[in-house]
Short mmCIF file of C-alpha atoms in Angstrom, two decimals:
data_model
loop_
_atom_site.label_atom_id
_atom_site.label_comp_id
_atom_site.label_asym_id
_atom_site.label_seq_id
_atom_site.Cartn_x
_atom_site.Cartn_y
_atom_site.Cartn_z
CA UNK A 1 55.91 -75.85 38.86
CA UNK A 2 52.20 -75.59 38.21
CA UNK A 3 50.35 -72.57 39.47
CA UNK A 4 46.98 -73.13 41.09
CA UNK A 5 44.46 -70.79 42.55
CA UNK A 6 42.52 -71.94 45.64
CA UNK A 7 39.25 -71.18 43.86
CA UNK A 8 40.30 -73.76 41.25
CA UNK A 9 41.78 -76.35 43.58
CA UNK A 10 39.71 -76.43 46.73
CA UNK A 11 36.03 -76.25 45.91
CA UNK A 12 33.76 -74.73 43.26
CA UNK A 13 31.99 -72.58 45.84
CA UNK A 14 35.34 -70.97 46.71
CA UNK A 15 35.45 -69.20 43.31
CA UNK A 16 35.33 -65.55 44.26
CA UNK A 17 36.89 -62.45 42.71
CA UNK A 18 40.42 -61.89 43.99
CA UNK A 19 39.57 -58.24 44.62
CA UNK A 20 36.81 -58.99 47.09
CA UNK A 21 38.15 -58.33 50.59
CA UNK A 22 35.44 -60.19 52.47
CA UNK A 23 35.47 -57.62 55.30
CA UNK A 24 31.65 -57.30 55.51
CA UNK A 25 28.68 -58.93 53.87
CA UNK A 26 27.99 -57.22 50.49
CA UNK A 27 24.28 -56.90 51.10
CA UNK A 28 23.42 -57.36 54.78
CA UNK A 29 19.82 -57.48 55.97
CA UNK A 30 18.44 -54.09 57.03
CA UNK A 31 19.30 -54.52 60.78
CA UNK A 32 22.90 -55.41 60.01
CA UNK A 33 23.16 -52.57 57.58
CA UNK A 34 21.88 -50.13 60.16
CA UNK A 35 24.42 -51.42 62.71
CA UNK A 36 27.23 -51.03 60.20
CA UNK A 37 26.18 -47.51 59.37
CA UNK A 38 25.94 -46.62 63.09
CA UNK A 39 29.48 -48.00 63.64
CA UNK A 40 30.81 -45.86 60.77
CA UNK A 41 29.13 -42.78 62.21
CA UNK A 42 30.80 -43.46 65.59
CA UNK A 43 34.27 -43.54 64.05
CA UNK A 44 36.25 -40.40 64.67
CA UNK A 45 39.47 -39.63 62.79
CA UNK A 46 40.20 -36.92 65.38
CA UNK A 47 39.94 -39.33 68.32
CA UNK A 48 41.88 -41.90 66.33
CA UNK A 49 44.68 -39.39 65.80
CA UNK A 50 44.72 -38.54 69.47
CA UNK A 51 44.80 -42.23 70.38
CA UNK A 52 47.71 -42.86 67.98
CA UNK A 53 49.74 -39.98 69.40
CA UNK A 54 49.00 -40.95 73.01
CA UNK A 55 49.86 -44.61 72.43
CA UNK A 56 53.11 -43.92 70.58
CA UNK A 57 54.15 -41.37 73.22
CA UNK A 58 53.57 -43.95 75.96
CA UNK A 59 55.66 -46.46 74.04
CA UNK A 60 58.51 -43.99 73.63
CA UNK A 61 58.45 -43.13 77.34
CA UNK A 62 58.51 -46.83 78.25
CA UNK A 63 61.54 -47.47 76.06
CA UNK A 64 63.34 -44.38 77.41
CA UNK A 65 62.76 -45.55 80.99
CA UNK A 66 63.84 -49.04 79.99
CA UNK A 67 60.59 -50.68 81.12
CA UNK A 68 60.72 -52.89 78.02
CA UNK A 69 60.14 -52.62 74.33
CA UNK A 70 57.30 -50.12 74.77
CA UNK A 71 55.07 -52.25 72.55
CA UNK A 72 52.00 -53.58 74.32
CA UNK A 73 51.53 -50.35 76.22
CA UNK A 74 51.00 -48.54 72.90
CA UNK A 75 47.75 -50.41 72.26
CA UNK A 76 46.55 -50.23 75.82
CA UNK A 77 46.86 -46.45 75.97
CA UNK A 78 45.43 -45.97 72.49
CA UNK A 79 42.34 -48.07 73.35
CA UNK A 80 41.82 -46.11 76.52
CA UNK A 81 41.66 -42.90 74.43
CA UNK A 82 39.58 -44.40 71.61
CA UNK A 83 38.03 -47.87 72.27
CA UNK A 84 37.24 -48.37 68.56
CA UNK A 85 40.83 -47.76 67.40
CA UNK A 86 41.33 -51.35 66.22
CA UNK A 87 38.10 -51.35 64.18
CA UNK A 88 38.94 -47.91 62.81
CA UNK A 89 42.43 -48.83 61.61
CA UNK A 90 41.73 -52.46 60.52
CA UNK A 91 39.05 -51.25 58.10
CA UNK A 92 41.70 -49.38 56.08
CA UNK A 93 43.76 -52.46 55.24
CA UNK A 94 43.30 -53.14 51.50
CA UNK A 95 43.48 -56.94 51.93
CA UNK A 96 41.86 -57.13 55.33
CA UNK A 97 43.04 -59.28 58.22
CA UNK A 98 43.78 -62.88 59.12
CA UNK A 99 43.61 -64.11 62.72
CA UNK A 100 45.29 -67.22 64.19
CA UNK A 101 44.43 -68.88 67.49
CA UNK A 102 45.07 -72.14 69.21
CA UNK A 103 46.96 -73.65 72.13
CA UNK A 104 50.17 -74.48 70.29
CA UNK A 105 51.66 -73.39 67.00
CA UNK A 106 50.23 -69.84 66.69
CA UNK A 107 53.60 -68.07 66.39
CA UNK A 108 55.17 -70.49 63.90
CA UNK A 109 52.02 -70.64 61.75
CA UNK A 110 51.85 -66.87 61.74
CA UNK A 111 55.48 -66.68 60.65
CA UNK A 112 54.86 -69.19 57.83
CA UNK A 113 51.84 -67.25 56.53
CA UNK A 114 53.68 -63.95 56.75
CA UNK A 115 56.57 -65.32 54.67
CA UNK A 116 54.17 -66.78 52.07
CA UNK A 117 52.19 -63.57 51.62
CA UNK A 118 55.34 -61.44 51.41
CA UNK A 119 56.65 -63.74 48.68
CA UNK A 120 53.26 -63.32 47.00
CA UNK A 121 53.70 -59.60 46.83
CA UNK A 122 51.69 -58.35 49.81
CA UNK A 123 52.77 -55.95 52.57
CA UNK A 124 52.32 -57.94 55.77
CA UNK A 125 51.77 -56.51 59.24
CA UNK A 126 51.57 -58.65 62.30
CA UNK A 127 51.57 -58.27 66.06
CA UNK A 128 55.08 -59.59 66.66
CA UNK A 129 55.98 -56.31 68.38
CA UNK A 130 53.32 -56.69 71.08
CA UNK A 131 51.43 -59.43 72.83
CA UNK A 132 48.66 -61.62 71.40
CA UNK A 133 46.11 -60.06 73.77
CA UNK A 134 43.77 -57.29 72.64
CA UNK A 135 46.30 -54.60 73.63
CA UNK A 136 49.02 -56.23 71.54
CA UNK A 137 46.70 -56.43 68.49
CA UNK A 138 45.92 -52.74 68.91
CA UNK A 139 49.66 -51.98 69.16
CA UNK A 140 50.37 -53.68 65.84
CA UNK A 141 48.02 -51.25 64.09
CA UNK A 142 48.71 -48.08 66.10
CA UNK A 143 52.47 -48.18 65.53
CA UNK A 144 51.78 -48.22 61.78
CA UNK A 145 49.36 -45.27 61.92
CA UNK A 146 49.93 -41.61 61.18
CA UNK A 147 49.13 -38.76 63.65
CA UNK A 148 46.01 -38.04 61.57
CA UNK A 149 44.47 -41.35 62.63
CA UNK A 150 44.94 -43.18 59.31
CA UNK A 151 47.20 -46.15 58.52
CA UNK A 152 50.30 -45.41 56.49
CA UNK A 153 50.84 -47.61 53.38
CA UNK A 154 47.57 -49.51 53.73
CA UNK A 155 47.56 -50.39 50.07
CA UNK A 156 48.51 -54.00 49.24
CA UNK A 157 48.59 -54.57 53.00
CA UNK A 158 47.14 -57.39 55.12
CA UNK A 159 47.47 -57.92 58.88
CA UNK A 160 48.21 -61.32 60.39
CA UNK A 161 47.17 -61.33 64.00
CA UNK A 162 48.18 -64.02 66.45
CA UNK A 163 45.43 -64.01 69.09
CA UNK A 164 45.30 -65.48 72.57
CA UNK A 165 42.58 -68.07 73.00
CA UNK A 166 40.70 -66.02 75.63
CA UNK A 167 41.02 -62.75 73.72
CA UNK A 168 39.62 -64.06 70.45
CA UNK A 169 35.97 -62.98 70.83
CA UNK A 170 36.96 -59.38 71.49
CA UNK A 171 39.50 -59.26 68.66
CA UNK A 172 37.30 -60.78 65.91
CA UNK A 173 34.39 -58.50 66.76
CA UNK A 174 36.71 -55.53 66.04
CA UNK A 175 38.74 -56.88 63.15
CA UNK A 176 36.13 -58.90 61.17
CA UNK A 177 38.84 -61.09 59.55
CA UNK A 178 38.80 -62.54 56.03
CA UNK A 179 40.32 -65.75 57.35
CA UNK A 180 40.37 -67.30 60.81
CA UNK A 181 42.85 -70.10 61.47
CA UNK A 182 42.54 -72.56 64.43
CA UNK A 183 45.55 -74.77 65.05
CA UNK A 184 44.66 -77.10 67.95
CA UNK A 185 43.20 -77.19 71.44
CA UNK A 186 45.07 -78.74 74.38
CA UNK A 187 44.95 -78.40 78.15
CA UNK A 188 47.03 -75.34 79.04
CA UNK A 189 47.17 -73.01 82.09
CA UNK A 190 44.21 -74.49 83.90
CA UNK A 191 44.20 -71.67 86.47
CA UNK A 192 43.69 -69.16 83.60
CA UNK A 193 41.79 -70.95 80.83
CA UNK A 194 40.09 -73.76 82.69
CA UNK A 195 39.47 -77.04 80.89
CA UNK A 196 39.28 -77.25 77.10
CA UNK A 197 35.49 -77.00 77.15
CA UNK A 198 35.82 -73.42 78.52
CA UNK A 199 38.07 -72.43 75.66
CA UNK A 200 35.74 -74.07 73.16
CA UNK A 201 32.90 -71.97 74.51
CA UNK A 202 34.94 -68.81 73.95
CA UNK A 203 35.83 -69.87 70.40
CA UNK A 204 32.23 -70.71 69.55
CA UNK A 205 31.29 -67.23 70.76
CA UNK A 206 33.96 -65.75 68.57
CA UNK A 207 32.87 -67.68 65.49
CA UNK A 208 29.27 -66.57 66.10
CA UNK A 209 30.55 -62.95 65.66
CA UNK A 210 32.20 -63.68 62.30
CA UNK A 211 30.53 -62.60 59.04
CA UNK A 212 29.64 -65.26 56.47
CA UNK A 213 32.44 -63.87 54.26
CA UNK A 214 35.07 -65.18 56.68
CA UNK A 215 36.79 -68.43 55.76
CA UNK A 216 37.47 -70.84 58.65
CA UNK A 217 40.68 -72.91 58.53
CA UNK A 218 40.32 -75.88 60.85
CA UNK A 219 42.47 -78.82 61.88
CA UNK A 220 40.53 -81.92 60.81
CA UNK A 221 42.67 -84.19 63.03
CA UNK A 222 41.68 -82.33 66.20
CA UNK A 223 38.06 -83.22 67.06
CA UNK A 224 37.73 -80.24 69.34
CA UNK A 225 38.77 -77.85 66.56
CA UNK A 226 37.02 -79.66 63.70
CA UNK A 227 33.61 -79.27 65.36
CA UNK A 228 33.88 -75.47 65.11
CA UNK A 229 32.91 -75.74 61.46
CA UNK A 230 29.48 -77.17 62.24
CA UNK A 231 26.64 -74.76 61.37
CA UNK A 232 29.05 -71.98 60.23
CA UNK A 233 27.45 -70.08 57.38
CA UNK A 234 30.70 -69.24 55.63
CA UNK A 235 33.34 -71.32 53.87
CA UNK A 236 35.19 -73.94 55.97
CA UNK A 237 38.48 -75.55 54.85
CA UNK A 238 40.10 -78.46 56.70
CA UNK A 239 43.69 -79.62 56.85
CA UNK A 240 45.20 -82.81 58.24
CA UNK A 241 47.71 -85.67 57.97
CA UNK A 242 46.85 -88.75 55.89
CA UNK A 243 50.23 -90.54 56.26
CA UNK A 244 49.41 -93.55 58.47
CA UNK A 245 53.11 -94.36 58.89
CA UNK A 246 53.05 -91.66 61.63
CA UNK A 247 50.35 -93.49 63.61
CA UNK A 248 51.47 -94.03 67.23
CA UNK A 249 48.77 -96.62 67.92
CA UNK A 250 50.88 -99.18 66.09
CA UNK A 251 54.32 -98.03 67.26
CA UNK A 252 56.24 -98.76 70.46
CA UNK A 253 54.01 -98.91 73.49
CA UNK A 254 55.94 -96.22 75.43
CA UNK A 255 54.89 -93.54 72.92
CA UNK A 256 51.20 -94.46 73.21
CA UNK A 257 51.31 -94.81 76.97
CA UNK A 258 52.29 -91.17 77.56
CA UNK A 259 49.87 -89.58 75.13
CA UNK A 260 47.70 -86.98 76.90
CA UNK A 261 44.10 -87.07 75.60
CA UNK A 262 42.37 -83.72 76.02
CA UNK A 263 39.36 -84.47 73.75
CA UNK A 264 38.06 -87.99 74.26
CA UNK A 265 34.31 -87.65 73.79
CA UNK A 266 32.01 -86.70 70.95
CA UNK A 267 30.67 -83.14 71.36
CA UNK A 268 27.39 -84.21 69.70
CA UNK A 269 26.32 -87.21 71.78
CA UNK A 270 28.96 -87.67 74.48
CA UNK A 271 30.17 -91.04 73.18
CA UNK A 272 33.86 -91.90 73.35
CA UNK A 273 35.80 -91.54 70.13
CA UNK A 274 37.40 -94.58 68.46
CA UNK A 275 40.67 -93.87 66.68
CA UNK A 276 41.81 -95.62 63.54
CA UNK A 277 45.08 -93.68 63.77
CA UNK A 278 46.51 -91.26 66.30
CA UNK A 279 49.53 -89.09 65.67
CA UNK A 280 49.87 -87.51 69.14
CA UNK A 281 47.52 -86.62 71.95
CA UNK A 282 43.98 -86.62 70.51
CA UNK A 283 45.19 -85.68 66.96
CA UNK A 284 44.37 -88.35 64.42
CA UNK A 285 41.62 -90.14 62.52
CA UNK A 286 38.54 -90.69 64.72
CA UNK A 287 34.83 -91.45 64.63
CA UNK A 288 31.99 -91.75 67.17
CA UNK A 289 30.36 -95.19 67.15
CA UNK A 290 27.17 -93.79 68.69
CA UNK A 291 26.20 -91.00 66.35
CA UNK A 292 28.54 -91.45 63.40
CA UNK A 293 30.39 -88.15 63.77
CA UNK A 294 33.81 -88.54 62.18
CA UNK A 295 36.89 -86.65 61.11
CA UNK A 296 36.13 -84.35 58.16
CA UNK A 297 37.94 -85.13 54.95
CA UNK A 298 40.81 -82.63 54.69
CA UNK A 299 40.88 -80.20 51.74
CA UNK A 300 44.65 -79.99 52.17
CA UNK A 301 46.46 -83.05 53.47
CA UNK A 302 50.02 -84.38 53.99
CA UNK A 303 49.86 -87.70 52.23
CA UNK A 304 53.50 -88.56 52.83
CA UNK A 305 56.07 -87.33 55.36
CA UNK A 306 59.79 -87.98 55.05
CA UNK A 307 62.23 -86.78 57.74
CA UNK A 308 65.51 -85.87 55.97
CA UNK A 309 67.27 -84.49 59.08
CA UNK A 310 66.56 -82.94 62.46
CA UNK A 311 65.66 -79.63 60.76
CA UNK A 312 64.15 -80.83 57.49
CA UNK A 313 60.98 -82.68 56.64
CA UNK A 314 59.69 -83.31 53.12
CA UNK A 315 55.92 -83.45 52.63
CA UNK A 316 53.68 -84.55 49.78
CA UNK A 317 50.70 -82.20 49.87
CA UNK A 318 47.40 -83.29 48.33
CA UNK A 319 44.55 -81.03 47.21
CA UNK A 320 41.49 -82.12 45.27
CA UNK A 321 43.22 -81.30 41.96
CA UNK A 322 46.96 -81.81 42.39
CA UNK A 323 49.87 -83.08 44.51
CA UNK A 324 52.87 -80.93 45.35
CA UNK A 325 56.06 -81.27 47.43
CA UNK A 326 56.81 -78.98 50.35
CA UNK A 327 59.87 -78.81 52.55
CA UNK A 328 59.47 -77.75 56.19
CA UNK A 329 62.75 -76.48 57.66
CA UNK A 330 61.80 -77.10 61.29
CA UNK A 331 61.76 -80.21 63.47
CA UNK A 332 58.74 -81.98 64.99
CA UNK A 333 55.44 -83.44 63.90
CA UNK A 334 53.66 -80.37 65.24
CA UNK A 335 55.40 -78.25 62.59
CA UNK A 336 53.78 -80.38 59.86
CA UNK A 337 50.42 -79.19 61.14
CA UNK A 338 51.70 -75.58 61.32
CA UNK A 339 52.81 -75.79 57.67
CA UNK A 340 49.52 -77.31 56.58
CA UNK A 341 47.57 -74.57 58.35
CA UNK A 342 49.67 -71.90 56.65
CA UNK A 343 49.33 -73.46 53.22
CA UNK A 344 45.57 -73.81 53.57
CA UNK A 345 45.22 -70.18 54.70
CA UNK A 346 47.38 -68.97 51.82
CA UNK A 347 45.31 -70.88 49.27
CA UNK A 348 42.14 -69.40 50.84
CA UNK A 349 43.67 -65.98 50.12
CA UNK A 350 44.16 -66.84 46.47
CA UNK A 351 47.95 -67.31 46.63
CA UNK A 352 49.76 -69.41 44.00
CA UNK A 353 51.70 -72.49 45.03
CA UNK A 354 55.16 -70.97 44.35
CA UNK A 355 55.09 -68.45 47.25
CA UNK A 356 53.77 -71.20 49.55
CA UNK A 357 56.82 -73.32 48.77
CA UNK A 358 59.33 -70.50 48.95
CA UNK A 359 57.77 -68.88 52.01
CA UNK A 360 57.75 -72.02 54.15
CA UNK A 361 61.10 -73.43 52.89
CA UNK A 362 62.92 -70.14 53.60
CA UNK A 363 61.32 -69.51 56.96
CA UNK A 364 63.62 -69.13 59.97
CA UNK A 365 62.81 -70.44 63.47
CA UNK A 366 60.92 -67.79 65.39
CA UNK A 367 61.25 -66.60 68.97
CA UNK A 368 61.93 -69.69 71.09
CA UNK A 369 60.43 -72.15 68.59
CA UNK A 370 63.58 -73.88 67.43
CA UNK A 371 65.49 -70.59 67.41
CA UNK A 372 69.31 -70.93 67.06
CA UNK A 373 71.79 -68.78 68.97
CA UNK A 374 75.56 -69.11 68.53
CA UNK A 375 77.91 -68.68 71.54
CA UNK A 376 81.67 -69.22 71.35
CA UNK A 377 81.65 -72.14 68.98
CA UNK A 378 78.53 -73.74 70.50
CA UNK A 379 74.93 -73.64 69.37
CA UNK A 380 71.89 -73.08 71.59
CA UNK A 381 68.45 -74.23 70.42
CA UNK A 382 65.44 -72.79 72.24
CA UNK A 383 62.40 -75.05 72.21
CA UNK A 384 59.40 -73.65 74.10
CA UNK A 385 57.34 -76.22 75.96
CA UNK A 386 54.41 -74.85 77.96
CA UNK A 387 51.94 -77.71 78.40
CA UNK A 388 51.95 -81.52 78.54
CA UNK A 389 51.33 -82.16 74.86
CA UNK A 390 53.84 -79.53 73.76
CA UNK A 391 56.51 -80.88 76.13
CA UNK A 392 55.87 -84.45 75.03
CA UNK A 393 56.36 -83.52 71.38
CA UNK A 394 59.56 -81.59 72.09
CA UNK A 395 60.94 -84.65 73.94
CA UNK A 396 59.84 -86.90 71.13
CA UNK A 397 61.63 -84.66 68.64
CA UNK A 398 64.83 -84.48 70.72
CA UNK A 399 65.20 -88.16 71.50
CA UNK A 400 63.72 -90.02 68.53
CA UNK A 401 67.07 -90.70 66.84
CA UNK A 402 68.71 -91.99 70.06
CA UNK A 403 71.47 -89.38 69.91
CA UNK A 404 72.43 -88.24 73.47
CA UNK A 405 71.73 -84.54 73.97
CA UNK A 406 72.95 -81.70 76.18
CA UNK A 407 69.78 -80.33 77.75
CA UNK A 408 68.72 -77.43 80.03
CA UNK A 409 65.12 -77.70 81.31
CA UNK A 410 63.56 -74.55 82.84
CA UNK A 411 60.25 -74.80 84.70
CA UNK A 412 58.58 -71.64 85.99
CA UNK A 413 55.23 -71.10 87.70
CA UNK A 414 54.72 -67.42 87.04
CA UNK A 415 51.32 -66.07 85.99
CA UNK A 416 52.03 -66.41 82.29
CA UNK A 417 53.13 -70.04 82.80
CA UNK A 418 50.23 -71.07 85.01
CA UNK A 419 50.64 -71.46 88.80
CA UNK A 420 49.63 -75.12 88.71
CA UNK A 421 52.61 -77.20 87.52
CA UNK A 422 51.10 -80.60 88.32
CA UNK A 423 50.98 -81.18 84.54
CA UNK A 424 54.64 -82.18 84.57
CA UNK A 425 53.49 -85.63 85.79
CA UNK A 426 51.75 -86.06 82.44
CA UNK A 427 54.98 -85.45 80.50
CA UNK A 428 56.95 -88.39 79.12
CA UNK A 429 60.27 -87.57 80.85
CA UNK A 430 61.04 -91.28 80.75
CA UNK A 431 62.11 -90.61 77.16
CA UNK A 432 65.16 -88.73 78.45
CA UNK A 433 66.43 -91.63 80.57
CA UNK A 434 69.86 -92.68 79.35
CA UNK A 435 69.75 -90.21 76.46
CA UNK A 436 71.40 -87.09 77.92
CA UNK A 437 75.09 -86.28 77.87
CA UNK A 438 74.42 -83.48 80.40
CA UNK A 439 71.25 -82.38 82.09
CA UNK A 440 70.68 -79.09 83.98
CA UNK A 441 67.40 -78.13 85.64
CA UNK A 442 66.48 -74.54 86.51
CA UNK A 443 63.59 -72.21 87.09
CA UNK A 444 61.26 -71.30 89.97
CA UNK A 445 60.14 -74.93 90.22
CA UNK A 446 63.50 -76.56 89.49
CA UNK A 447 63.25 -78.83 92.54
CA UNK A 448 59.80 -80.08 91.48
CA UNK A 449 61.09 -80.93 88.01
CA UNK A 450 64.15 -82.65 89.41
CA UNK A 451 61.87 -84.84 91.53
CA UNK A 452 59.81 -85.70 88.45
CA UNK A 453 62.96 -86.59 86.58
CA UNK A 454 64.07 -88.82 89.46
CA UNK A 455 60.77 -90.67 89.26
CA UNK A 456 61.33 -91.00 85.53
CA UNK A 457 64.37 -93.16 86.34
CA UNK A 458 67.09 -90.54 85.84
CA UNK A 459 69.78 -90.88 88.49
CA UNK A 460 70.10 -87.98 90.88
CA UNK A 461 73.81 -87.55 90.20
CA UNK A 462 73.01 -87.05 86.48
CA UNK A 463 70.87 -83.99 87.29
CA UNK A 464 72.42 -80.64 88.07
CA UNK A 465 69.90 -78.42 89.84
CA UNK A 466 70.22 -74.60 89.64
CA UNK A 467 67.36 -73.13 91.76
CA UNK A 468 66.36 -69.50 91.32
CA UNK A 469 67.71 -68.56 94.75
CA UNK A 470 69.03 -70.26 97.89
CA UNK A 471 66.57 -72.01 100.19
CA UNK A 472 65.99 -70.32 103.58
CA UNK A 473 68.21 -72.80 105.39
CA UNK A 474 70.98 -72.23 102.82
CA UNK A 475 70.61 -68.47 103.17
CA UNK A 476 70.93 -68.73 106.96
CA UNK A 477 73.96 -70.97 106.66
CA UNK A 478 75.59 -68.66 104.11
CA UNK A 479 74.93 -65.59 106.31
CA UNK A 480 76.42 -67.40 109.32
CA UNK A 481 79.57 -68.22 107.31
CA UNK A 482 79.94 -64.65 106.17
CA UNK A 483 79.51 -63.34 109.71
CA UNK A 484 82.16 -65.77 110.94
CA UNK A 485 84.51 -64.73 108.14
CA UNK A 486 84.09 -61.09 109.01
CA UNK A 487 84.76 -61.76 112.68
CA UNK A 488 87.88 -63.75 111.80
CA UNK A 489 88.81 -61.37 108.99
CA UNK A 490 88.95 -64.21 106.48
CA UNK A 491 88.55 -63.94 102.78
CA UNK A 492 85.40 -65.87 101.67
CA UNK A 493 86.27 -69.37 100.63
CA UNK A 494 85.65 -70.73 97.14
CA UNK A 495 82.93 -72.93 98.57
CA UNK A 496 81.13 -69.86 99.95
CA UNK A 497 81.46 -67.99 96.64
CA UNK A 498 80.33 -71.06 94.74
CA UNK A 499 77.26 -71.16 96.94
CA UNK A 500 76.47 -67.59 95.88
CA UNK A 501 77.16 -68.25 92.19
CA UNK A 502 75.01 -71.44 91.76
CA UNK A 503 71.57 -69.81 91.45
CA UNK A 504 69.52 -68.23 88.74
CA UNK A 505 69.04 -68.46 84.95
CA UNK A 506 72.37 -66.82 84.19
CA UNK A 507 74.32 -69.48 86.07
CA UNK A 508 72.12 -72.22 84.68
CA UNK A 509 73.01 -71.21 81.11
CA UNK A 510 76.70 -70.93 82.04
CA UNK A 511 76.74 -74.37 83.70
CA UNK A 512 74.91 -76.01 80.79
CA UNK A 513 77.20 -74.33 78.19
CA UNK A 514 80.30 -75.40 80.15
CA UNK A 515 79.18 -79.01 79.83
CA UNK A 516 78.52 -78.67 76.10
CA UNK A 517 81.61 -79.36 73.97
CA UNK A 518 82.70 -77.04 71.15
CA UNK A 519 80.76 -77.62 67.95
CA UNK A 520 77.84 -79.28 69.71
CA UNK A 521 74.34 -78.07 70.57
CA UNK A 522 72.73 -77.26 73.93
CA UNK A 523 68.97 -77.69 73.81
CA UNK A 524 67.17 -75.29 76.15
CA UNK A 525 63.57 -76.30 76.87
CA UNK A 526 61.83 -73.59 78.91
CA UNK A 527 58.28 -72.69 79.84
CA UNK A 528 57.12 -69.28 78.62
CA UNK A 529 58.57 -66.90 81.23
CA UNK A 530 61.68 -69.08 81.35
CA UNK A 531 62.04 -68.39 77.63
CA UNK A 532 61.77 -64.68 78.27
CA UNK A 533 64.46 -64.89 81.01
CA UNK A 534 66.80 -66.83 78.74
CA UNK A 535 66.24 -64.38 75.89
CA UNK A 536 66.87 -61.41 78.20
CA UNK A 537 70.13 -62.93 79.34
CA UNK A 538 71.24 -63.69 75.77
CA UNK A 539 70.30 -60.10 74.76
CA UNK A 540 72.51 -58.72 77.57
CA UNK A 541 75.35 -60.85 76.32
CA UNK A 542 74.90 -59.47 72.80
CA UNK A 543 74.09 -62.88 71.35
CA UNK A 544 70.61 -62.05 70.06
CA UNK A 545 68.64 -58.85 69.43
CA UNK A 546 65.71 -57.73 71.52
CA UNK A 547 62.62 -59.71 70.56
CA UNK A 548 60.76 -56.56 69.49
CA UNK A 549 63.66 -55.47 67.20
CA UNK A 550 64.16 -58.53 65.05
CA UNK A 551 62.03 -61.00 63.14
CA UNK A 552 61.96 -63.54 65.94
CA UNK A 553 59.17 -62.17 67.97
#
């Protein structure tokens, strides 16, 4: 297979020495140079060492007391001791840092890039042990630092940092990444992020803080993301899908009817976009009839997509100089975009094509994103769905081939999920009608989701509801029964015990597994904290490692 460097295949202006780390401008104007020198003077190895020791001690105490993995707290404590700890440690990485942000696809894209770079011979560090907030990013560096305040094994090393949308400005100002990848922008957690325009403002602020030596990797098919490249002084590379066979505008009307459009209007003039092709939501080929703004031509594009099986898609990837084949071992159209983003980022880092192919093809599903768990001859597949577009694409992936599925839906409204769950009315649950062998609904808002499914045309007797706890009336009735049993000295009836047993995630998993025959698959589709609950239960059963211990986090 032909080897190709990105400097040869993407654009002439991309030809830069492979040894250049692009961490800071080589000859900044005098004010910038003074600022850089001032920052270096403020760095303190002594304070860094104290921060590392304090953070790692806090993590050890947290694990000993079983408060969790003791990961995120490492960075929080270290930053409280030395606020510049991230900047201090990140500057020691020989190959710098890469950051990834977006509504959906961050974790999978990060996993793809990590696998590619490892196959390319680099030592890869990422923040899988902690969160994607600023504290988690700090943790990923602190846990790899020595007590003297310096990174261990920083040679041939690069950090890949998955960053929360709202935390991006703070992180990039500290890390100064070589490459910044943006996957997509959808409506998500309105009570935390607000509308997509609010997130765009944060991202624009973050990009304004990037040096001109940073390369932006942008999704050409997402008009909200593509506009981030306007007026950026550094290099910008776009990726997208050119296979018009995937266009939903010319497919069955039910697919198009339930597409949620989160970016309808031109950011330049306010005119409404016209789409020549749309793949899902607002992702596609678009232009503004008022001012002429249009989708950028991708530097890396999927010209052909062939679905071989549920877990295997074959892509033809086009660059300006060559066409190559790439196999994506995960389901869903959204994973095509994740693979394209990863390939574009790898080429921007001067990787050959061979590690791109091997890294992506050999990747395993990551934490809750298609992850497989075996249980007594049955398979569980965990498919995170945390917003309308993500849920629609999971349903589309599950039910495209008309095969009836065994499904467990989990809807929570905890802080990390977003308190407002009205978005479920924008989800195409009608797709599931008549296509489930068994259907269990659980979570803190199980009853709300069951109602939505009923309106989708799914018969009530086909839905098994497992609420998180009994309703007040049920609690009162159960307490009255127990009091009567004690007065009459009766053993609790099976009905009473069943009433106690039929609540919570543990029982929801048991009920859903009981209805799944041997050799078949139960698809668990949770929101974020529901995924954490499921994983915690599976960890307690010894079916999967803790998320901070394995490669799934």
